[in-house]
Structure formats: C-alpha cells, structure tokens
CSV table of C-alpha atoms in Angstrom, one decimal:
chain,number,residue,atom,x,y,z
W,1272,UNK,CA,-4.7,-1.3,-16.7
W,1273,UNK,CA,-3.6,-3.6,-14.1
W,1274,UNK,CA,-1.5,-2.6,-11.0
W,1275,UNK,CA,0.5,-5.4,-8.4
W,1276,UNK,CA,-0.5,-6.0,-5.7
W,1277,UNK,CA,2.4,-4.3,-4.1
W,1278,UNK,CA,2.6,-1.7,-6.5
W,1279,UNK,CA,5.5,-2.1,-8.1
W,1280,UNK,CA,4.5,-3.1,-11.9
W,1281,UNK,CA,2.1,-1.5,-14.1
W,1282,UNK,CA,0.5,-3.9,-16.7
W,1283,UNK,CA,-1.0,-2.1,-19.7
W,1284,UNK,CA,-2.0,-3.0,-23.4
W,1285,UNK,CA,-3.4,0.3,-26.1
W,1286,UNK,CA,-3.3,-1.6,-29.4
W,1287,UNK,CA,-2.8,1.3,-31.4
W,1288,UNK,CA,0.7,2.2,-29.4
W,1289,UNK,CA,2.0,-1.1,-27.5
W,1290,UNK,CA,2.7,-2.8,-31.1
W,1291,UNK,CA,1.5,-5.9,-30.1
W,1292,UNK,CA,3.5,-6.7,-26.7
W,1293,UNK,CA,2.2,-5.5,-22.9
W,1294,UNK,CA,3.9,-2.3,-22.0
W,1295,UNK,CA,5.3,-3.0,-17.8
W,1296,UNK,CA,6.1,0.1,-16.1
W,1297,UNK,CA,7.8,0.0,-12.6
W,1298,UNK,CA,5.2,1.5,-10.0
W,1299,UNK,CA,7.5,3.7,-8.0
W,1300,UNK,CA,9.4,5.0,-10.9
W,1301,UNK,CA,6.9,5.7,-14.0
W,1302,UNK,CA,9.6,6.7,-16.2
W,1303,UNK,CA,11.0,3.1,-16.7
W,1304,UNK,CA,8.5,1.2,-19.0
W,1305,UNK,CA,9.6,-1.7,-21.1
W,1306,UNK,CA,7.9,-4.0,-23.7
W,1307,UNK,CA,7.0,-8.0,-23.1
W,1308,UNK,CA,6.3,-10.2,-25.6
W,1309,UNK,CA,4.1,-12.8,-24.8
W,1310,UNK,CA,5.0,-16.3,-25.7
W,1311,UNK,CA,6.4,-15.1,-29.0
W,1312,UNK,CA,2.9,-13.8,-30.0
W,1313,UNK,CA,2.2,-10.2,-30.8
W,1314,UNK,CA,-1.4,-9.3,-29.0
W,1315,UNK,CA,-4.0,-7.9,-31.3
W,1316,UNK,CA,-7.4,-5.1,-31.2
W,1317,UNK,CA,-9.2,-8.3,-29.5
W,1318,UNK,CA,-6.7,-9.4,-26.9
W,1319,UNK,CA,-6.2,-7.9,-23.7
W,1320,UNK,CA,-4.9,-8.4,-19.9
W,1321,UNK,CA,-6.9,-9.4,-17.6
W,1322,UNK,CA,-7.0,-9.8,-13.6
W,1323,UNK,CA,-5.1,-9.7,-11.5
W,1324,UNK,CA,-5.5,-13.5,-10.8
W,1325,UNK,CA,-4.6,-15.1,-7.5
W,1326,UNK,CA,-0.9,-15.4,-6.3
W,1327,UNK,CA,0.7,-12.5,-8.1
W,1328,UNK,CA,-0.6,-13.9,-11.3
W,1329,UNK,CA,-3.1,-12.1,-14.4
W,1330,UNK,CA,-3.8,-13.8,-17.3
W,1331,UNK,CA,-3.6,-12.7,-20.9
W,1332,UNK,CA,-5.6,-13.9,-23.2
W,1333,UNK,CA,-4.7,-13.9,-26.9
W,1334,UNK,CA,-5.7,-15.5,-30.2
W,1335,UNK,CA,-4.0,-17.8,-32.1
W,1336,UNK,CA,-2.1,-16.8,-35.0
W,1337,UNK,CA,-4.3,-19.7,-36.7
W,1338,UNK,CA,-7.2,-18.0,-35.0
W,1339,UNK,CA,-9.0,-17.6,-38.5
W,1340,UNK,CA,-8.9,-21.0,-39.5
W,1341,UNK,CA,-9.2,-23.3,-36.0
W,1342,UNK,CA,-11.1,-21.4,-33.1
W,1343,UNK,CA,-9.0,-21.3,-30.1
W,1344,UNK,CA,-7.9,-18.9,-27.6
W,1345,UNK,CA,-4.9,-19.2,-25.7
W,1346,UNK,CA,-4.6,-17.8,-22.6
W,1347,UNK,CA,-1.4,-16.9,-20.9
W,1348,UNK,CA,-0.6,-16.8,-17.0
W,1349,UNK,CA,2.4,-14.3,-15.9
W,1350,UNK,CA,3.5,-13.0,-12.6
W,1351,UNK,CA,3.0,-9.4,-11.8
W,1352,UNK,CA,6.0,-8.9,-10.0
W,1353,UNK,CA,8.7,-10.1,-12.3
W,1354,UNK,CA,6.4,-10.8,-16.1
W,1355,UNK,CA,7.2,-13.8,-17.4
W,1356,UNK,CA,5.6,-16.8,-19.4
W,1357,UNK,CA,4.9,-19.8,-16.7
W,1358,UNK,CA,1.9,-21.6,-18.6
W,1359,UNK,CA,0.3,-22.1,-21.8
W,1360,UNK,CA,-3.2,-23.7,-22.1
W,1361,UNK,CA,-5.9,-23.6,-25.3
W,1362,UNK,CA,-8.9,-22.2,-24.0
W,1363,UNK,CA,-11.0,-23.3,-26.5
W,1364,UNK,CA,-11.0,-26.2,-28.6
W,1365,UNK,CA,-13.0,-28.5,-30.8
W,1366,UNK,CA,-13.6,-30.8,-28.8
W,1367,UNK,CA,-14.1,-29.0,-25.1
W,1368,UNK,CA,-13.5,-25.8,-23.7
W,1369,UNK,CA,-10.8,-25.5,-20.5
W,1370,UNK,CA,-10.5,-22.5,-19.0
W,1371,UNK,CA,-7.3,-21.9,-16.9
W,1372,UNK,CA,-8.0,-20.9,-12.8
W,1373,UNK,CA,-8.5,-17.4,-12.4
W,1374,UNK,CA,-9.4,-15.8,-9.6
W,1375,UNK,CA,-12.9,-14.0,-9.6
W,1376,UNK,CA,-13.9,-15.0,-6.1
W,1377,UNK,CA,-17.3,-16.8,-6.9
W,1378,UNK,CA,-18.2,-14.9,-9.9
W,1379,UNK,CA,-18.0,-17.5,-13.7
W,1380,UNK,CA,-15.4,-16.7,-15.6
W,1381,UNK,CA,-16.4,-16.1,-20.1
W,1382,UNK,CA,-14.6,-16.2,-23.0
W,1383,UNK,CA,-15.9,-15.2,-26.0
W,1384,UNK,CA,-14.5,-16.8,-29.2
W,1385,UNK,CA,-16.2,-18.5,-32.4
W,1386,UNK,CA,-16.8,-22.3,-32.1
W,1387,UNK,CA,-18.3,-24.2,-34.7
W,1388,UNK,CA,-19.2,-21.7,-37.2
W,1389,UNK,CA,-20.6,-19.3,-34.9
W,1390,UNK,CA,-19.5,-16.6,-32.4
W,1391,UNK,CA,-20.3,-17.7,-28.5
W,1392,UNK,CA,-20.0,-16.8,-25.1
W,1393,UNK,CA,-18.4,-19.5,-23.0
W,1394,UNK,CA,-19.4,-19.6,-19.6
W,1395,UNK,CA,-17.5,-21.7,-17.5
W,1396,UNK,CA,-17.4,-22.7,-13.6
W,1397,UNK,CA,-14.5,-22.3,-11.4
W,1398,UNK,CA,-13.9,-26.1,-11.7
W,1399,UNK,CA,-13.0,-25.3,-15.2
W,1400,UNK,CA,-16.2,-27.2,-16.5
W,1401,UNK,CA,-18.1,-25.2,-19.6
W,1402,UNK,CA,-21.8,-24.8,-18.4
W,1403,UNK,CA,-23.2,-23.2,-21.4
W,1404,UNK,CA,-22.6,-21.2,-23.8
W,1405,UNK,CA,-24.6,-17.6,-25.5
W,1406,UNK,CA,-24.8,-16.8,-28.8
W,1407,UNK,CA,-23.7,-13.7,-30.1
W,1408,UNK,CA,-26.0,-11.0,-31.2
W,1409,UNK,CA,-27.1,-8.1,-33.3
W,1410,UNK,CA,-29.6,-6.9,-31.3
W,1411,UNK,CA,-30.1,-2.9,-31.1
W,1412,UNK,CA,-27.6,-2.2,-33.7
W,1413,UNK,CA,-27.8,-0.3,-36.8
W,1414,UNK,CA,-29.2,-2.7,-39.9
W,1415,UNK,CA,-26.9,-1.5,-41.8
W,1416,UNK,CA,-24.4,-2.2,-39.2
W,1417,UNK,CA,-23.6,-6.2,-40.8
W,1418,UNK,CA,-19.9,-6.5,-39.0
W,1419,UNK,CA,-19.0,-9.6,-36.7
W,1420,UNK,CA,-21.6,-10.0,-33.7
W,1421,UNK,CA,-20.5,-9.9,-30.5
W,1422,UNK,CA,-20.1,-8.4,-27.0
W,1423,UNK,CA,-18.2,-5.5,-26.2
W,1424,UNK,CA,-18.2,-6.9,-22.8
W,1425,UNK,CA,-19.6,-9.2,-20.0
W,1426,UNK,CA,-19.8,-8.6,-16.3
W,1427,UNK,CA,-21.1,-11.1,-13.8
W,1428,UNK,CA,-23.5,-9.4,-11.2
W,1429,UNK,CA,-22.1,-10.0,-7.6
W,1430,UNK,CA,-24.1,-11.4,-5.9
W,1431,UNK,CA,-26.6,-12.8,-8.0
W,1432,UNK,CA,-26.4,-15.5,-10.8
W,1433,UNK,CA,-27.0,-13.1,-13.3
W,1434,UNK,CA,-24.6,-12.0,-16.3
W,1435,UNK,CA,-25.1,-8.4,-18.1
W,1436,UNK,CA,-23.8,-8.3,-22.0
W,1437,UNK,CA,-23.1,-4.9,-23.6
W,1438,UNK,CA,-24.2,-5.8,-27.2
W,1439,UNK,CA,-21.4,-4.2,-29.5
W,1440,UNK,CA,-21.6,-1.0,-31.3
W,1441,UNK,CA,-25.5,-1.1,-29.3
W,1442,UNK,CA,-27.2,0.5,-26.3
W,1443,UNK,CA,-28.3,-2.8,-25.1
W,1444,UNK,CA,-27.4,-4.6,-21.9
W,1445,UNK,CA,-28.5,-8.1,-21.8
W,1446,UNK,CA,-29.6,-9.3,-18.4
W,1447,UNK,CA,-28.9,-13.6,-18.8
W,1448,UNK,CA,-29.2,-16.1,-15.8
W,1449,UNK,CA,-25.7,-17.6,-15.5
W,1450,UNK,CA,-27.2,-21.3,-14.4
W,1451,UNK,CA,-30.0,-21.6,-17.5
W,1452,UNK,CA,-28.4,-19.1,-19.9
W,1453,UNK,CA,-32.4,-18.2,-20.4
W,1454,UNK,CA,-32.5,-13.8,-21.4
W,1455,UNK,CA,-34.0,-12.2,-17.8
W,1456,UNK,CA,-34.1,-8.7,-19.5
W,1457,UNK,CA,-33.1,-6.2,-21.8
W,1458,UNK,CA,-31.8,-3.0,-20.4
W,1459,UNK,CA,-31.7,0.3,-22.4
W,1460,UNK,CA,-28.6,2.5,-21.8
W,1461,UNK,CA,-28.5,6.4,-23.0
W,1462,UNK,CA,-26.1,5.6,-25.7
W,1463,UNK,CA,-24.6,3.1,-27.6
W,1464,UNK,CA,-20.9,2.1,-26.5
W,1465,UNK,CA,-20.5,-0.2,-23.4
W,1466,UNK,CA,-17.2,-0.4,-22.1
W,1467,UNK,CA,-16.8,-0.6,-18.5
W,1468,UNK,CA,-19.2,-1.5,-16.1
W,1469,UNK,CA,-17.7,-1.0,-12.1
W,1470,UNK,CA,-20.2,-2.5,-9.1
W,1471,UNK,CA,-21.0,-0.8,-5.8
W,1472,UNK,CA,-21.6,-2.0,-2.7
W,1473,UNK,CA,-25.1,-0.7,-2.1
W,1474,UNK,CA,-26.0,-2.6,-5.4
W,1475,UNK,CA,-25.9,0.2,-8.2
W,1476,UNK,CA,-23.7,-0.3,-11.2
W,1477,UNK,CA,-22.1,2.4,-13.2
W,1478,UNK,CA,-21.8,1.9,-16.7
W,1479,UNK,CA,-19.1,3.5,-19.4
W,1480,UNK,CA,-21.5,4.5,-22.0
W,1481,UNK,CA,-19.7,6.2,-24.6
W,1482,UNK,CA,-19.4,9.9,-23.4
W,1483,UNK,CA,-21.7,9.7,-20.7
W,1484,UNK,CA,-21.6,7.7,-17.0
W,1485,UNK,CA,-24.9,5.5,-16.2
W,1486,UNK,CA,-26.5,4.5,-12.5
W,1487,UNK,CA,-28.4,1.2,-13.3
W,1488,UNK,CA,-30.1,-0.1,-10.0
W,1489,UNK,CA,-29.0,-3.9,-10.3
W,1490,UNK,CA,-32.1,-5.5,-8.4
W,1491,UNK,CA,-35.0,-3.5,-11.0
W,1492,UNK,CA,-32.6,-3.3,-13.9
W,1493,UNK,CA,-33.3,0.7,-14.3
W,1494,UNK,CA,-31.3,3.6,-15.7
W,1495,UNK,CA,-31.6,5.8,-12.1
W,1496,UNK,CA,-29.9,8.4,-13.5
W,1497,UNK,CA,-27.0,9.3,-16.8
W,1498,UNK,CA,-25.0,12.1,-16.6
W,1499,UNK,CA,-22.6,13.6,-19.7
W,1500,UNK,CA,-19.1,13.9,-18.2
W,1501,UNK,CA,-17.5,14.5,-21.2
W,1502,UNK,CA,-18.4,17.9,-23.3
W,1503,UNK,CA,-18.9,17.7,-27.0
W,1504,UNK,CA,-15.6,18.7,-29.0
W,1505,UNK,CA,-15.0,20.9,-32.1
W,1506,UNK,CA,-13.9,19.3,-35.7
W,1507,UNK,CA,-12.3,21.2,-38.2
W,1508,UNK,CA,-15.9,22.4,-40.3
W,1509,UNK,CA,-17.4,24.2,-36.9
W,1510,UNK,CA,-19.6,21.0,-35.9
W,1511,UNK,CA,-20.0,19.6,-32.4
W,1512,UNK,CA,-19.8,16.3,-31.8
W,1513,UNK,CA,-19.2,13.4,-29.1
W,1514,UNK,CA,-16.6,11.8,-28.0
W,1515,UNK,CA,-15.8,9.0,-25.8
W,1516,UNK,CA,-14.9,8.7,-22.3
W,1517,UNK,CA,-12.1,6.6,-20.9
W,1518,UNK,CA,-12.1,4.6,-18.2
W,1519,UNK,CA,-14.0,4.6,-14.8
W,1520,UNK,CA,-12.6,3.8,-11.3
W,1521,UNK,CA,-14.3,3.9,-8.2
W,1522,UNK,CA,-12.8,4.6,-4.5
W,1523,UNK,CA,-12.7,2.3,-2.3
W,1524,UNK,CA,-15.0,4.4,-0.1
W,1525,UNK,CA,-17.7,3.4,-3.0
W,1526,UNK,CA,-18.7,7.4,-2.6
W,1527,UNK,CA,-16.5,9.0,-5.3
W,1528,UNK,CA,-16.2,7.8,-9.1
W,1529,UNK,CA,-13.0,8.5,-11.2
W,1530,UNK,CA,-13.6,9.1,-14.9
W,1531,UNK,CA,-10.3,9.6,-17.5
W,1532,UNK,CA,-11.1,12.2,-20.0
W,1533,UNK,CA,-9.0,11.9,-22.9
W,1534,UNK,CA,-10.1,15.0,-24.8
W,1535,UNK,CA,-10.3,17.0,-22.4
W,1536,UNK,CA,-7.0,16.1,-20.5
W,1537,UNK,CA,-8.2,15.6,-17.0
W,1538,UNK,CA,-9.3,13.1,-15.1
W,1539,UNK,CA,-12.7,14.0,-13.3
W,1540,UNK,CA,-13.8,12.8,-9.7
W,1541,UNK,CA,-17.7,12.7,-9.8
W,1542,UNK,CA,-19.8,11.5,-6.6
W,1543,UNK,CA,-21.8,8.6,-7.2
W,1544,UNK,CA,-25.2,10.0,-5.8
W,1545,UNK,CA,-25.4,13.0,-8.2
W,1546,UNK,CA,-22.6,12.6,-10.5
W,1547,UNK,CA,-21.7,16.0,-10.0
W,1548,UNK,CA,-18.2,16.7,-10.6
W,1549,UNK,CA,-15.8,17.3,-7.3
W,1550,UNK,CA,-12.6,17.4,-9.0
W,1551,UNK,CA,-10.6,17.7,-12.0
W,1552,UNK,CA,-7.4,16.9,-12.1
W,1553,UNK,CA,-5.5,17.8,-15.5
W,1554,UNK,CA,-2.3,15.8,-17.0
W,1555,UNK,CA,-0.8,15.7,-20.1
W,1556,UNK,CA,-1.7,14.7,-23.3
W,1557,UNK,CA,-5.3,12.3,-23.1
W,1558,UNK,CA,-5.6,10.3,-19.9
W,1559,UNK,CA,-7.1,6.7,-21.2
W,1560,UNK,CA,-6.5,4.0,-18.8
W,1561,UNK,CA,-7.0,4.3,-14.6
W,1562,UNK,CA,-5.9,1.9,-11.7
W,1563,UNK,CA,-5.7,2.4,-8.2
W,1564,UNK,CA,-2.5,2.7,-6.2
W,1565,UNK,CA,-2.3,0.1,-3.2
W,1566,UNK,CA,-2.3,3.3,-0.9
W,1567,UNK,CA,-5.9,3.8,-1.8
W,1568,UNK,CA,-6.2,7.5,-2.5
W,1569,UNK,CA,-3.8,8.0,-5.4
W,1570,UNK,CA,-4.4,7.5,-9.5
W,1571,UNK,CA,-2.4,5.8,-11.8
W,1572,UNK,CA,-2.6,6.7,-15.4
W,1573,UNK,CA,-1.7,5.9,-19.0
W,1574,UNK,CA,-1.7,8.5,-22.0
W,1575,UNK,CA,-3.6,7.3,-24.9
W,1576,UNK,CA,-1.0,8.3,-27.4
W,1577,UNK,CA,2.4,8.8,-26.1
W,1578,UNK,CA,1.8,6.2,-23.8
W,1579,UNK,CA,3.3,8.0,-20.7
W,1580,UNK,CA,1.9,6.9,-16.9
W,1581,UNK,CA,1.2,9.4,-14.3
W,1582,UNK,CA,0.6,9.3,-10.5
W,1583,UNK,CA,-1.6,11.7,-9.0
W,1584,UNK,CA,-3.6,12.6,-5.7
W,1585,UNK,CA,-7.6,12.7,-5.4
W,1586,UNK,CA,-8.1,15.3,-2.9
C-alpha cells in the first residue's frame, strides 16, 4: 500500500477484491474509497503499484492485454494527490527495453517480464539504459512444482551493488552483483514464501517469510535469527497448519517492526533485536496491507477481504 506524501490518498491493489482497478481512499477520512481504472486496463494477480516515485508521482505497472502473445509491460505514471493517467510508455519491447524514471535514489530499478521466449529480470540504470538481464529460475522448488519460473520479488541492497531474488514458491534468496549479473550467493531462509524484504540502518534485513519474520545480516549473508509471529490455525478436520503473514513495516526509529496478521486480526509490533512481541493491536476482519502515516507513529491498514482501511496508534 502506498500512502502520499501528505497523507491524503491511500493507493492500494488486493486482486481478489479491487476487480482489476486501484482502490484510492482519502487519508483523513477512511470511509471514502473509490475505484480507478487505469488507462482503460483492468490490473491483474501480476500487476501492482509501485513507489511512490518522485514529485507526487508512483508508477503502476501492468501487462498488456496482448501480454501472451508480444512481451511488453506498460507502465503507468499517476499523481498521488489527485490519480490520474499523465503517461504511457512500453517497458519492454522487442527491440530494447525503456524503463520510465522512477525514483529509488541510487538503487537500479527491475522489471521482470518474458523476452524472447524466456522469463528475465531486467535490470536497468537510472539513465533508463538496460545493463543486463537474469534469467528466471527453479531453483529450491518442489520437482514436481513445473509452473512459470520466476521471482516473487527483487530488492536492491543499499548500499552495495548487490540484488537479492526470492525464488518463487522457494526458500531461496539469491545474492547477484548488480554490475556483472554473476550469482555471489545463495541464502537459505526458514521457509519457503518471500514477500517482503524491509532494510535497516545498521545493515540487517528482515525478510517476510511466509508465517515467520527473518534477520539476515546483509554483509555475511546469514539467517541471525527467525522468529514465528504468526501461530498455526485450526481447519475444519482438527489439523494445525500454517498460515501466512502479511505485510511488514518498520518505524522510522529502525527499533520496532510492524507485522499485519491476517488470521489472527491484529497487527503485532515486534522489536527488531529479539523479535519479541511489544504490542498487539487488534482490528477488524484480517489486517493485510501496512503503510506509515506522515506523522510517523501511526498505522494505516487495509482488510484483506472487505477491503476496509483503518488508522491506529503504536504505543
């Protein structure tokens, strides 16, 4: 979920609820939501805001509806303060790839999208110029597991030219250097399921791994520690078994990590040393999607299913 900078606008996209269009929600009153349509195209599983870029802009990237048959992305620019399509540009193409200007400070922007035949990684430079480009893997995946290839995700590693890809449906991080696109190392997370991965200050990442919250020290690559923040649930035959977090946000003190807990209808506050839990805060429904107001101390949060936004207080 993106939030303005001001505050004022909400930008959120749950596939299973939004119907293909971005759901905008005024900041100061959550109860007014309405539904944008991008550029006449209705967003899909794959697509998904992203930013906020500089200026009061994010981007939105989205397939083509000939996605299938030529591969390219487009990728949208709208203003957070008053959503509307400004620019339209293919990020991908058979000939090159251009990447519209988005604002990641000094970090490389990627794409990933299938060029000639094959699902990539594009890696491109903030001068819009592709530098290379990664294939897609199975690595660490089920055999059996035979589905598209790809990343559930890639994070650049500030301050280092260094990109880490969650394999999909894997409990593999990749460790690439961003410059030769050459594999540094392979790091093993508890579980499979890589969503999220948030960067400290003091150079420890904490990864979204399925149900349970990862410290990986980002200079040796190591799990420091894991911690299960989400209990097991209950089906209908008496069995335990997982389920998934949602998404992680940390203050901007760095010392205190917010986790949404959709099944259990809280949102937790953990510190970052132990990961014990501080605080829970419960809400309605199952808390998905976290941003941080511009105040600095309170939540923002979207319900998985009804779709509702909440504002509440860490303590």
């Amino acid at each position: 979920m993106i939030v303005s900078s001001d505050g004022e606008h909400l930008i959120s996209f749950l596939p299973w609820l939004d119907r293909g269009r971005l759901t905008v929600c005024d900041g100061f009153d959550l109860a007014r939501t309405r539904r944008l349509k991008v550029g006449g195209v209705l967003l899909r599983d794959f697509d998904r805001p992203l930013g906020p870029a500089a200026d009061g802009y994010f981007w939105v990237i989205t397939r083509s509806a000939r996605f299938d048959k030529t591969p390219c992305l487009s990728v949208r620019a709208l203003s957070d303060t008053a959503p509307e399509v400004f620019r339209l540009r293919f990020a991908l193409d058979e000939e090159q790839v251009t990447l519209p200007r988005e604002y990641l400070g000094d970090a490389e922007r990627h794409w990933v999208g299938r060029y000639g035949g094959r699902w990539q990684t594009f890696i491109a430079t903030p001068e819009d110029s592709v530098v290379a480009s990664y294939p897609c893997t199975w690595r660490g995946r089920n055999p059996k597991d035979r589905k598209t290839p790809g990343f559930s995700g890639v994070w650049p590693v500030p301050g280092r030219n260094e990109l880490w890809y969650a394999v999909d449906r894997s409990d593999h991080l990749l460790a690439v250097d961003s410059r030769t696109m050459q594999e540094l190392a392979t790091i093993r997370l508890p579980r499979a399921g890589c969503r999220q991965i948030l960067f400290g200050a003091d150079g420890l990442a904490f990864v979204q791994n399925f149900d349970t919250v990862a410290v990986v020290d980002t200079r040796t690559r190591e799990v420091l520690r894991e911690s299960r923040v989400q209990p097991p649930d209950w089906n209908d035959h008496g069995q335990k078994f997982a389920v998934f977090i949602g998404e992680l946000l940390l203050m901007p003190e760095g010392r205190r990590l917010c986790v949404a807990r959709p099944f259990s209808s809280d949102v937790v506050v953990v510190d970052v040393d132990t990961l014990e839990k501080q605080q829970s805060i419960p809400l309605r429904g199952e808390p998905l999607e976290l941003a941080l107001h511009p105040n600095g101390n309170d939540l923002l949060v979207r319900e998985a299913w009804a779709g509702e936004f909440f504002r509440c207080t860490v303590d």
